[in-house]
Amino acid sequence: MNKLRYPPIAPAVPHLLHGGDYNPEQWRKTPAIWDEDIRLMKLSGCNAMSVGIFAWAAPEPNEGEFDFSWLDTIMDKFADNGIYAVLATPSAARPAWMSRKYPEVLRVDANRIRILHGIRHNHCYTSPVYREKCRIINAKLAERYKNHPALILWHVSNEYSGECHCELCQEAFRDWLRQRYDQDLEKLNHAWWTAFWSHTFSDWSQIESPAPHGERHLPAMVLDWKRFVTDQTLDFFKHEIQPLRELTPRVPVTTNFMGTYPGLNYWKFAEFLDVISWDSYPPWGTMEISDWELASRHSFLHDINRSLKNGKPFMLMESTPSVTNGMHVARLKRPGLHLTASLLAIAHGSDTVQYFQWRKSRGGWEKFHGAVVDHCGNEHTRVFRDVAEVGNALKKLDMVVGMQVPAEVAIIYDWENRWAIDSASGPRQEQKHYEETCIRHHRVFWKSGIPTDVISMDCDFSKYKFLIAPMLYMLRPGVAERIAAFVKNGGTFVTTYWSGIVDETDLCFLGGFPGPLRELLGIWSEELDVLNDGETRSVLAAGQNSLNLTGDYKAHIFCDLIHAETAEVLATYEDDFYAGFPALTRNRYGKEWAFYIASRNEDAFLDLFYSKIISELAIKKTLDAVLPEGVTAQVRTDGEQKVVFVLNFTQEPKTIGVGSPVFQNILNDDTITGTFELPPWGCVVLKE
Ligand code: GLA
Ligand code: ZN
């Protein structure tokens, strides 16, 4: 096997997977529909279906009473028809008998009220009863289907989320804290700075999770609570997969993530999953941002999911073939968009295109959510044809399976940093926008067709040429040193205002910001000014600066007032009492440079600034072309062959010049060279 090519997700299936959530248990009274489903799956080029999600009441209608006959039939039909099963454990929704008999499985909200039975995604992660019930049903599933030819992957639960504040969870939290602080309450009191407002604890039992009517102004505690929720959810997940690992050691395991869902630090999960998967629902056409910006935002999310396992292909586990019923404006996908959006995931490293959902349910909360098969029940719909078009395209792309995305650039987006930023009081409460800021920096590279990883501050930086860490407010131990080593050894680093402020328990660094990054950046940040919404200051490139920057730029919201200690000043503020202060610096450190952007500048600044560094570092672009607005080009490679995706996320045709190389569009065998046109929402997949 080539070093740069990963094996397929299911070793026996060397194809891109296509399919989605399938709930045959809703149609047990009309088995003719099951046969129709199979026919339609084949017709639409679907080869992998997720079954059993939320289905618990079907295999275990009463406690200890099991009925898998319906699932046996479905699994056999799959196997007979060349369709694979992504088999789910059912823990994301529970049967009513369980809630009634064992109320401890029901979650307690932050307000300390236990919920009633209903909806989904709402069990206690600590409850020994719930864990045991999950173990039993998961073991039954694994035992029954361990040798079934259709089974290729475990889909564990669904979108883990939320938190529970019951007494069991409180005790687990206290245990977790005891471990983290070496059984030393004094250590915790110091780390949380509890002398402030007399929040000092004299006994572990006094500690309670954050609550709207209780503690919520102790940021370090909020941070630790979030860490605990991640660890406890992960612990629950490990319980869930135990029987699967024992009985089906060769079947890979995943659980579907939700982008940058703030409640869980997915980096902690990554090593325990065999493959990463996630659910992507861009609200196309909602006008709040343009569709191409939305595509770039979801590319940032795809890039995180690929980076979670160090570049290993991930799964697009859910997307909608049509509308997303939960959106405020549940618009139809415009013709062409379905294929292009699906290929966007593949371009960023997904080896699958899966949907929620296969067939529209007849009743229930999501009966109006887009599905491959609509209520009319046949293939004669626009959406079905769109899905079949994706099915056809994926069949032609076997060569992409396992290919990597060759990223020379990485952006740090770190969950714990986000939590710390969000739970800080000040300096512009509603305008901190950490994630949005990372996306804006990432977008410059997306627009230029430059593959970019999105990593955490704990990742290995050494494989990159260029590392960008917007708003690196919190630094865990050793991170500053690792960044400094990266620059010293030849990597280029950029960070911004509000970096190097607190340590991992939210204690401010003493002795001058940006704390442990001060020497690397060669600056001291003395104060941070913030602006009102709509207010701006201007930043002017210094004459004759070594980056050849020119012009002036608007700064919004954050203006950091810094002193250059050893750094070169590349731009200065033009107004207010800090006119003439440095606004952009770079500092030589070992072999390379560390840049500091002191203010939140308009996108035109980011475009120019990064374009200078991109050419200085000779960072490779996917195509040697200037891409028109709304078009991206992304690449996957096994180190020898390359597949290039050129995707138009606008409703206008776009012209692209690829120069002299001669490409073949894998989708229709057209030859592409010189200049070509992409139709509205159009795409090509090229090989040289
Ligand atoms: C989530 C869930 C699905 C479905 C979709 C669409 O991603 O995992 O079960 O609810 O949203 O709303
Ligand atoms: Zn609980």
XYZ file of C-alpha atoms and ligand atoms in Angstrom:
701
model
C 0.000 0.000 0.000
C 1.204 3.463 -0.845
C 2.216 5.404 2.242
C -0.093 8.280 1.464
C -3.185 6.190 0.910
C -5.302 5.036 3.822
C -7.193 1.757 3.590
C -10.936 2.055 2.915
C -13.170 2.624 5.958
C -14.393 -0.941 5.588
C -11.395 -2.882 4.324
C -13.578 -5.074 2.118
C -15.283 -2.145 0.375
C -12.863 -0.197 -1.842
C -15.486 2.385 -2.829
C -16.752 5.700 -1.588
C -19.781 4.991 0.575
C -23.160 6.489 -0.243
C -26.354 6.067 1.736
C -27.819 7.275 4.971
C -30.057 6.860 7.987
C -32.624 4.207 7.277
C -35.434 3.416 9.715
C -37.199 0.292 8.467
C -38.664 -0.233 11.961
C -41.143 2.530 11.128
C -42.531 0.442 8.262
C -42.808 -2.973 9.845
C -46.493 -3.180 8.996
C -45.853 -2.615 5.305
C -42.954 -4.896 4.373
C -43.582 -4.247 0.683
C -42.022 -0.867 1.361
C -38.841 -2.614 2.485
C -38.527 -4.251 -0.928
C -39.213 -0.983 -2.603
C -36.497 0.608 -0.459
C -33.962 -1.925 -1.641
C -34.908 -1.357 -5.262
C -34.593 2.395 -4.829
C -31.284 2.125 -2.971
C -29.793 0.289 -5.903
C -31.325 2.710 -8.353
C -29.812 5.698 -6.538
C -26.375 4.147 -6.201
C -26.601 3.799 -2.428
C -24.338 1.140 -0.973
C -24.261 1.784 2.802
C -27.227 2.380 5.086
C -27.248 3.309 8.781
C -29.829 1.177 10.527
C -31.062 1.033 14.089
C -30.535 4.655 15.119
C -33.175 5.575 17.756
C -34.802 2.163 17.227
C -34.587 0.745 20.767
C -38.339 0.219 21.226
C -38.298 -2.158 18.242
C -35.580 -4.654 19.299
C -36.571 -4.461 22.988
C -40.272 -3.579 23.195
C -40.366 -4.554 26.877
C -37.584 -5.021 29.345
C -35.624 -8.148 28.506
C -37.962 -9.095 25.628
C -36.076 -9.008 22.363
C -37.235 -9.049 18.766
C -34.664 -8.782 16.008
C -36.734 -10.461 13.318
C -37.292 -7.224 11.398
C -33.598 -6.367 11.528
C -32.633 -9.886 10.443
C -34.794 -9.442 7.368
C -33.299 -6.069 6.549
C -29.715 -7.205 7.090
C -30.293 -10.207 4.839
C -31.875 -8.075 2.161
C -28.854 -5.789 2.308
C -26.453 -8.676 1.934
C -28.425 -10.164 -0.952
C -28.346 -6.864 -2.782
C -24.778 -5.677 -2.280
C -25.704 -3.042 0.299
C -23.692 -2.628 3.496
C -24.968 -1.890 6.979
C -23.656 0.816 9.227
C -25.258 -0.699 12.293
C -26.242 1.665 15.093
C -26.490 1.164 18.809
C -29.820 2.611 19.926
C -28.818 4.629 23.000
C -29.713 8.058 21.592
C -33.398 7.514 22.395
C -34.877 5.175 24.976
C -38.065 3.178 25.248
C -40.750 4.472 27.602
C -40.694 1.367 29.790
C -37.160 2.198 30.819
C -37.799 5.800 31.849
C -40.829 4.688 33.810
C -39.138 1.882 35.668
C -35.724 3.536 36.182
C -36.118 7.311 36.512
C -32.376 7.660 37.128
C -31.788 7.234 33.384
C -33.536 10.568 32.844
C -31.286 13.571 32.781
C -31.376 16.355 35.369
C -31.071 19.840 33.880
C -28.765 22.566 35.171
C -31.736 23.943 37.123
C -31.772 20.580 39.007
C -35.109 19.464 37.592
C -35.332 15.928 36.285
C -36.795 15.781 32.805
C -39.791 13.654 31.894
C -39.686 10.949 29.278
C -39.637 12.203 25.707
C -37.641 13.551 22.805
C -34.093 12.112 22.515
C -30.402 12.684 23.273
C -31.214 13.145 26.932
C -30.017 10.305 29.107
C -27.753 10.514 32.132
C -24.239 9.452 31.140
C -23.361 8.301 34.623
C -26.405 6.178 35.502
C -25.249 2.588 36.092
C -28.698 1.393 35.009
C -28.508 3.148 31.656
C -24.991 1.907 31.082
C -26.062 -1.631 31.853
C -29.116 -1.455 29.592
C -26.900 -0.186 26.775
C -24.403 -2.952 27.396
C -27.109 -5.588 27.141
C -28.662 -4.360 23.902
C -25.281 -3.620 22.305
C -24.029 -7.086 23.194
C -27.173 -8.632 21.720
C -26.676 -6.721 18.484
C -23.005 -7.600 18.273
C -23.596 -11.246 19.096
C -26.361 -11.551 16.546
C -24.706 -9.797 13.620
C -21.011 -10.380 14.275
C -20.680 -12.655 11.273
C -23.283 -11.015 9.093
C -21.834 -10.197 5.681
C -23.655 -6.839 5.533
C -22.083 -5.415 8.707
C -19.177 -3.045 7.972
C -19.247 -0.400 10.686
C -20.689 0.476 14.090
C -22.540 3.780 14.384
C -22.496 4.292 18.128
C -25.472 6.193 19.494
C -26.183 9.475 17.719
C -24.787 12.959 18.227
C -23.777 12.682 21.880
C -24.617 15.987 23.487
C -25.830 17.797 26.572
C -25.022 17.367 30.229
C -26.647 15.924 33.306
C -26.616 17.459 36.781
C -28.100 14.599 38.794
C -26.598 13.485 42.094
C -24.742 10.655 40.372
C -23.152 13.136 38.000
C -22.320 15.572 40.842
C -20.481 12.815 42.668
C -18.687 11.799 39.490
C -17.681 15.439 38.967
C -16.233 15.638 42.479
C -14.307 12.416 41.897
C -12.999 13.760 38.647
C -11.840 16.926 40.435
C -10.196 14.944 43.220
C -8.174 13.150 40.591
C -7.319 16.222 38.622
C -6.107 18.103 41.713
C -4.329 15.141 43.345
C -6.875 14.916 46.180
C -5.644 18.369 47.241
C -8.471 20.854 47.764
C -5.960 23.644 48.325
C -4.607 23.006 44.854
C -8.113 23.337 43.414
C -8.771 26.517 45.396
C -5.612 28.046 43.998
C -6.255 26.918 40.429
C -9.790 28.308 40.547
C -8.672 31.459 42.444
C -11.509 30.923 44.864
C -10.306 33.538 47.326
C -12.122 35.954 45.038
C -15.647 36.581 46.442
C -15.057 34.065 49.222
C -15.650 31.124 46.943
C -13.118 29.036 48.822
C -14.140 25.411 49.389
C -13.310 23.710 52.677
C -14.738 20.333 51.701
C -15.157 18.537 48.348
C -18.858 18.003 49.047
C -19.432 21.769 48.737
C -18.664 21.678 45.023
C -21.663 21.602 42.688
C -21.901 21.859 38.928
C -22.689 25.274 37.392
C -26.332 26.314 37.630
C -28.469 29.247 36.515
C -29.544 29.720 40.150
C -26.123 28.859 41.576
C -22.466 29.098 40.654
C -21.807 30.430 37.206
C -19.259 33.162 37.812
C -16.272 30.995 38.512
C -14.771 30.644 35.027
C -12.172 28.039 36.011
C -14.904 25.869 37.466
C -17.045 26.250 34.372
C -14.009 25.209 32.344
C -13.408 22.124 34.464
C -17.094 21.225 34.334
C -16.957 21.267 30.546
C -13.844 19.110 30.613
C -15.653 16.733 32.936
C -18.718 16.544 30.657
C -16.462 15.577 27.766
C -14.658 12.976 29.855
C -17.875 11.553 31.260
C -19.493 11.330 27.831
C -16.359 9.668 26.531
C -16.447 7.262 29.441
C -20.018 6.424 28.535
C -18.967 5.883 24.930
C -16.208 3.537 26.071
C -18.819 1.533 27.962
C -21.001 1.429 24.895
C -18.271 0.057 22.685
C -16.936 -2.526 25.111
C -19.199 -5.360 23.897
C -18.620 -4.296 20.285
C -14.855 -4.452 20.714
C -15.110 -7.841 22.391
C -17.487 -9.491 19.954
C -16.599 -7.739 16.699
C -12.953 -6.741 17.066
C -12.547 -6.202 13.339
C -15.565 -3.974 12.782
C -14.592 -0.302 12.996
C -16.437 2.053 15.315
C -17.563 5.629 14.896
C -19.972 8.078 16.483
C -21.321 11.048 14.585
C -20.049 14.491 15.602
C -21.609 17.888 15.028
C -18.944 20.230 13.677
C -17.797 22.555 16.424
C -20.633 21.619 18.780
C -19.426 23.473 21.873
C -20.476 20.910 24.475
C -17.815 18.274 23.737
C -14.128 18.472 22.982
C -13.984 16.052 20.072
C -10.198 15.850 20.233
C -10.580 13.740 23.353
C -12.749 11.239 21.457
C -10.636 10.948 18.341
C -8.188 8.286 19.508
C -11.011 5.970 20.606
C -12.805 6.070 17.251
C -11.620 4.075 14.251
C -13.062 6.592 11.877
C -14.353 10.109 12.431
C -17.806 10.956 11.165
C -19.891 14.087 11.281
C -23.220 15.607 10.310
C -23.194 18.686 8.097
C -26.235 20.872 7.504
C -25.293 24.172 5.852
C -28.350 26.462 5.800
C -28.075 27.163 2.071
C -29.849 30.176 0.716
C -30.773 31.765 4.018
C -29.194 35.088 3.007
C -27.464 35.716 6.335
C -24.221 34.869 4.638
C -23.616 34.011 1.027
C -23.665 30.391 -0.030
C -19.984 30.386 -0.898
C -19.118 31.720 2.557
C -21.267 28.958 3.954
C -19.356 26.442 1.839
C -16.103 27.819 3.214
C -17.420 27.603 6.785
C -18.395 23.964 6.299
C -15.029 23.309 4.698
C -13.447 24.541 7.928
C -15.576 21.937 9.710
C -14.649 19.216 7.214
C -11.008 20.144 7.788
C -11.371 19.708 11.551
C -12.909 16.282 11.052
C -10.087 15.229 8.758
C -7.490 16.605 11.164
C -8.991 14.828 14.178
C -7.253 11.657 13.103
C -4.231 13.341 11.653
C -5.470 13.410 8.062
C -7.281 10.092 7.925
C -10.359 10.219 5.669
C -13.571 10.822 7.590
C -17.231 10.168 6.899
C -19.870 12.676 6.010
C -22.401 10.734 8.077
C -25.373 13.010 7.594
C -26.347 15.708 5.153
C -29.709 16.497 3.706
C -30.638 15.545 0.167
C -33.086 18.452 0.198
C -34.358 20.588 3.089
C -33.408 20.667 6.765
C -36.725 20.939 8.543
C -35.250 22.404 11.725
C -33.968 25.559 9.993
C -35.917 28.794 10.246
C -36.088 28.854 6.488
C -36.135 25.275 5.241
C -35.311 26.029 1.617
C -34.945 23.574 -1.225
C -31.464 22.907 -2.492
C -31.006 24.606 -5.847
C -30.408 22.338 -8.877
C -26.759 21.327 -9.036
C -25.990 22.234 -5.440
C -26.482 18.733 -4.088
C -23.676 17.234 -6.164
C -21.316 20.153 -5.593
C -21.916 20.239 -1.827
C -21.465 16.465 -1.615
C -18.201 16.673 -3.527
C -17.046 19.463 -1.208
C -16.969 16.897 1.592
C -15.077 14.402 -0.577
C -12.649 17.136 -1.629
C -11.866 17.870 2.015
C -11.202 14.248 2.878
C -14.515 12.464 3.336
C -14.781 8.972 1.881
C -18.574 8.959 2.146
C -21.705 10.919 1.360
C -24.473 9.864 3.747
C -27.842 11.418 4.410
C -30.364 11.980 7.016
C -32.616 10.459 5.817
C -33.410 7.688 3.384
C -37.213 7.759 3.505
C -39.393 10.481 4.977
C -41.164 9.290 8.076
C -44.917 9.462 7.872
C -45.325 11.168 11.228
C -43.182 12.542 14.005
C -40.926 15.557 14.369
C -38.931 15.193 11.162
C -41.563 14.151 8.651
C -40.760 17.249 6.580
C -36.991 16.806 6.652
C -35.466 16.107 3.249
C -35.145 12.464 2.254
C -34.027 10.491 -0.735
C -37.514 8.976 -0.935
C -40.318 11.450 -0.429
C -43.865 10.762 0.764
C -44.844 10.054 -2.832
C -42.670 6.959 -2.447
C -40.996 6.649 -5.844
C -37.964 7.671 -7.871
C -39.706 10.305 -9.977
C -38.589 13.327 -8.018
C -35.951 15.971 -8.553
C -34.337 15.086 -5.229
C -34.106 11.405 -6.076
C -32.480 12.254 -9.398
C -30.007 14.559 -7.592
C -29.108 11.735 -5.230
C -28.727 9.274 -8.099
C -26.433 11.795 -9.790
C -24.242 11.778 -6.684
C -24.383 7.984 -6.687
C -23.135 7.927 -10.282
C -20.379 10.420 -9.566
C -19.127 8.521 -6.529
C -18.963 5.297 -8.522
C -16.445 6.963 -10.825
C -14.255 8.086 -7.943
C -12.931 4.826 -6.534
C -9.418 6.173 -7.012
C -10.102 8.814 -4.347
C -10.709 6.265 -1.582
C -8.068 6.686 1.112
C -6.344 9.624 -0.559
C -4.996 12.386 1.663
C -5.268 16.138 1.629
C -1.744 17.557 1.480
C -1.883 20.481 3.922
C 1.142 22.695 4.497
C -0.906 25.150 6.533
C -2.654 24.563 9.856
C -5.031 26.713 11.858
C -5.481 26.091 15.547
C -9.101 25.896 16.657
C -9.159 24.605 20.196
C -12.291 23.690 22.179
C -10.859 24.477 25.600
C -9.640 27.826 24.325
C -13.140 28.497 23.065
C -14.634 27.605 26.443
C -12.196 29.885 28.210
C -12.910 32.767 25.835
C -16.669 32.291 26.064
C -16.753 32.102 29.844
C -14.594 35.195 30.383
C -16.392 38.346 31.430
C -15.346 40.995 28.890
C -13.992 42.638 26.907
C -16.706 42.667 24.186
C -19.205 40.154 25.552
C -21.158 39.341 22.409
C -18.433 40.079 19.889
C -15.626 37.751 20.839
C -16.426 35.358 18.004
C -13.499 33.009 18.383
C -14.820 30.438 15.946
C -15.863 33.014 13.398
C -12.392 34.548 13.598
C -10.732 31.202 12.906
C -13.077 30.680 9.973
C -12.180 34.077 8.535
C -8.495 33.272 8.627
C -9.163 29.831 7.143
C -11.269 31.344 4.373
C -8.311 33.136 2.811
C -6.738 29.753 2.109
C -9.993 28.172 0.972
C -10.516 30.976 -1.552
C -7.008 30.452 -2.899
C -7.435 26.686 -3.102
C -4.822 25.924 -0.455
C -5.434 22.785 1.624
C -5.476 23.627 5.328
C -5.676 21.489 8.433
C -7.608 22.644 11.486
C -5.914 21.319 14.598
C -5.825 21.679 18.376
C -2.971 23.242 20.299
C -1.813 19.766 21.326
C -1.180 18.537 17.776
C 2.230 18.020 16.247
C 3.118 21.221 14.379
C 6.284 19.952 12.767
C 4.680 18.718 9.548
C 3.473 22.196 8.607
C 5.186 25.175 7.034
C 2.749 27.674 8.393
C 0.823 27.719 11.679
C -1.935 30.209 12.473
C -3.515 30.574 15.887
C -6.087 33.369 16.041
C -7.035 34.493 19.580
C -4.873 31.972 21.393
C -6.229 33.262 24.699
C -5.534 30.168 26.778
C -2.262 28.279 26.639
C -1.983 24.845 28.107
C 1.393 23.907 29.598
C 4.121 23.426 27.024
C 2.210 24.892 24.080
C 4.139 28.168 23.905
C 7.402 26.246 24.044
C 6.244 23.938 21.227
C 5.250 26.887 19.066
C 8.601 28.545 19.743
C 10.412 25.348 18.751
C 8.310 25.195 15.577
C 9.420 28.701 14.550
C 12.996 28.172 15.602
C 13.180 25.115 13.366
C 11.774 26.801 10.291
C 8.003 27.213 10.685
C 6.165 30.516 10.315
C 3.638 31.484 12.980
C 0.822 34.032 13.127
C -1.277 34.936 16.120
C -3.514 37.848 17.037
C -4.852 40.123 19.755
C -6.048 38.367 22.912
C -3.430 35.661 22.901
C -1.288 34.391 25.751
C -3.668 35.678 28.432
C -4.496 32.739 30.731
C -3.215 29.315 31.639
C -5.239 26.106 31.545
C -7.204 26.950 34.693
C -7.921 30.476 33.549
C -5.297 32.172 35.731
C -3.874 35.231 34.001
C -0.203 35.120 33.110
C 1.721 37.555 35.272
C 4.611 39.669 34.072
C 3.137 40.996 30.831
C 1.002 39.654 27.998
C 1.183 37.686 25.738
C 2.597 35.668 28.610
C 4.753 32.768 27.492
C 4.546 33.952 23.853
C 6.158 37.287 24.635
C 9.717 36.418 23.720
C 8.723 34.553 20.567
C 6.624 37.470 19.329
C 8.984 40.149 20.565
C 6.161 42.339 21.827
C 4.479 43.404 25.057
C 0.741 43.933 25.055
C 0.036 46.590 27.644
C -3.705 47.209 27.183
C -6.594 46.078 24.993
C -8.999 48.646 23.621
C -12.362 47.587 22.244
C -14.643 49.410 19.848
C -18.398 49.738 19.641
C -20.233 47.898 16.886
C -19.738 49.792 13.642
C -16.798 51.832 14.975
C -13.448 51.450 13.224
C -9.825 52.511 13.532
C -7.426 52.424 10.683
C -4.209 50.532 10.342
C -1.548 51.751 7.912
C 1.258 49.691 6.440
C 4.618 51.081 7.488
C 6.720 52.581 4.663
C 9.334 50.123 3.432
C 8.233 47.240 5.634
C 9.964 43.957 4.946
C 6.750 42.168 3.924
C 6.052 44.818 1.249
C 2.593 45.443 2.659
C 0.865 48.572 1.389
C -2.325 50.489 2.020
C -4.537 51.002 5.032
C -7.177 48.790 6.596
C -10.118 49.061 8.905
C -9.918 47.513 12.348
C -13.054 46.542 14.287
C -13.867 45.540 17.856
C -10.362 44.651 19.137
C -7.344 46.970 19.125
C -4.478 45.655 21.174
C -2.010 48.298 22.331
C 1.405 46.748 22.043
C 5.067 47.695 22.284
C 7.583 46.189 19.909
C 10.403 44.796 22.026
C 12.461 42.901 19.484
C 9.842 42.762 16.715
C 9.813 44.722 13.479
C 6.741 46.959 13.040
C 4.949 46.263 9.734
C 1.914 48.502 10.292
C 0.704 51.056 12.824
C -2.602 52.496 14.051
C -3.502 55.795 12.457
C -5.927 57.265 14.953
C -7.116 57.597 18.546
C -4.653 58.065 21.399
C -2.716 55.072 20.128
C -1.914 56.527 16.697
C 1.581 55.390 15.808
C 1.436 52.293 18.031
C 2.359 49.028 16.295
C -0.614 47.171 14.801
C 1.241 44.397 12.992
C 4.655 43.017 13.854
C 6.998 40.236 12.991
C 9.807 38.871 15.022
C 12.688 36.731 13.873
C 13.038 33.677 16.081
C 15.570 31.057 15.059
C 15.031 30.225 11.399
C 11.658 31.883 10.880
C 9.189 34.607 11.796
C 6.406 34.987 14.346
C 3.755 37.546 13.380
C 1.329 39.385 15.650
C -1.848 40.966 14.278
C -2.889 43.384 17.006
C -6.359 44.299 15.755
C -9.353 42.568 14.212
C -8.986 43.755 10.643
C -11.279 43.635 7.649
C -10.987 40.671 5.293
C -9.118 42.697 2.662
C -6.258 42.934 5.127
C -6.214 39.187 5.740
C -6.256 38.545 1.981
C -3.265 40.779 1.352
C -1.305 39.835 4.450
C -1.625 36.099 3.874
C -0.988 36.394 0.133
C 2.412 37.903 0.967
C 3.283 35.058 3.301
C 1.909 32.418 0.924
C 4.265 33.612 -1.787
C 7.180 34.148 0.590
C 6.849 30.553 1.802
C 5.958 29.214 -1.667
C 2.919 27.412 -0.288
C 1.402 25.158 -2.941
C -1.996 25.989 -4.418
C -4.246 23.293 -5.822
C -4.408 25.059 -9.164
C -2.088 27.590 -10.633
C -5.009 29.939 -11.168
C -6.713 32.929 -9.620
C -10.072 31.550 -8.523
C -13.144 33.753 -8.991
C -15.200 34.624 -5.903
C -17.290 31.683 -4.740
C -15.139 29.009 -6.373
C -12.705 26.776 -4.560
C -10.244 24.146 -5.745
C -9.239 21.336 -3.406
C -7.027 18.356 -3.922
C -6.617 14.787 -2.753
C -3.570 12.732 -3.502
C -1.850 9.469 -2.763
C 1.520 11.067 -3.352
C 1.584 10.130 -7.023
C -1.850 10.721 -8.484
C -3.879 13.813 -7.791
C -7.607 14.435 -7.983
C -8.631 18.084 -8.124
C -12.122 19.296 -7.271
C -13.204 22.667 -8.652
C -16.499 23.743 -7.159
C -18.721 26.751 -7.788
C -20.840 27.838 -4.825
C -22.625 30.692 -6.547
C -25.645 30.932 -8.767
C -23.598 32.498 -11.561
C -21.407 30.744 -14.108
C -17.698 31.226 -13.373
C -14.724 31.173 -15.695
C -11.524 29.522 -14.577
C -8.164 29.459 -16.294
C -6.043 26.399 -15.584
C -3.257 27.286 -18.022
C -1.426 24.712 -20.077
C -1.933 21.469 -18.133
C -4.442 19.125 -19.747
C -6.983 17.621 -17.361
C -9.699 15.081 -17.727
C -13.000 15.637 -15.925
C -13.540 12.265 -14.279
C -17.277 12.873 -14.048
C -17.876 12.962 -17.820
C -14.494 12.352 -19.494
C -14.343 15.886 -20.951
C -10.903 17.297 -21.586
C -10.211 20.509 -19.740
C -7.355 22.859 -20.476
C -6.823 26.614 -20.817
C -10.025 28.350 -19.794
C -13.304 26.662 -18.954
C -16.656 27.613 -17.501
C -18.338 26.179 -14.432
C -22.130 26.506 -14.530
C -24.057 27.871 -11.498
C -23.466 25.450 -8.589
C -21.327 23.466 -11.024
C -18.330 21.250 -10.411
C -15.601 19.295 -12.137
C -13.333 16.592 -10.775
C -10.022 16.604 -12.599
C -7.094 14.335 -13.058
C -4.052 15.228 -15.061
C -29.263 15.477 13.312
C -29.661 14.086 13.756
C -30.647 13.421 12.852
C -31.665 14.411 12.353
C -30.937 15.511 11.653
C -31.813 16.475 10.884
O -28.085 15.556 12.662
O -28.572 13.234 13.961
O -31.247 12.376 13.562
O -32.399 14.880 13.431
O -30.189 16.209 12.598
O -32.569 17.306 11.670
Zn -26.693 12.195 35.678
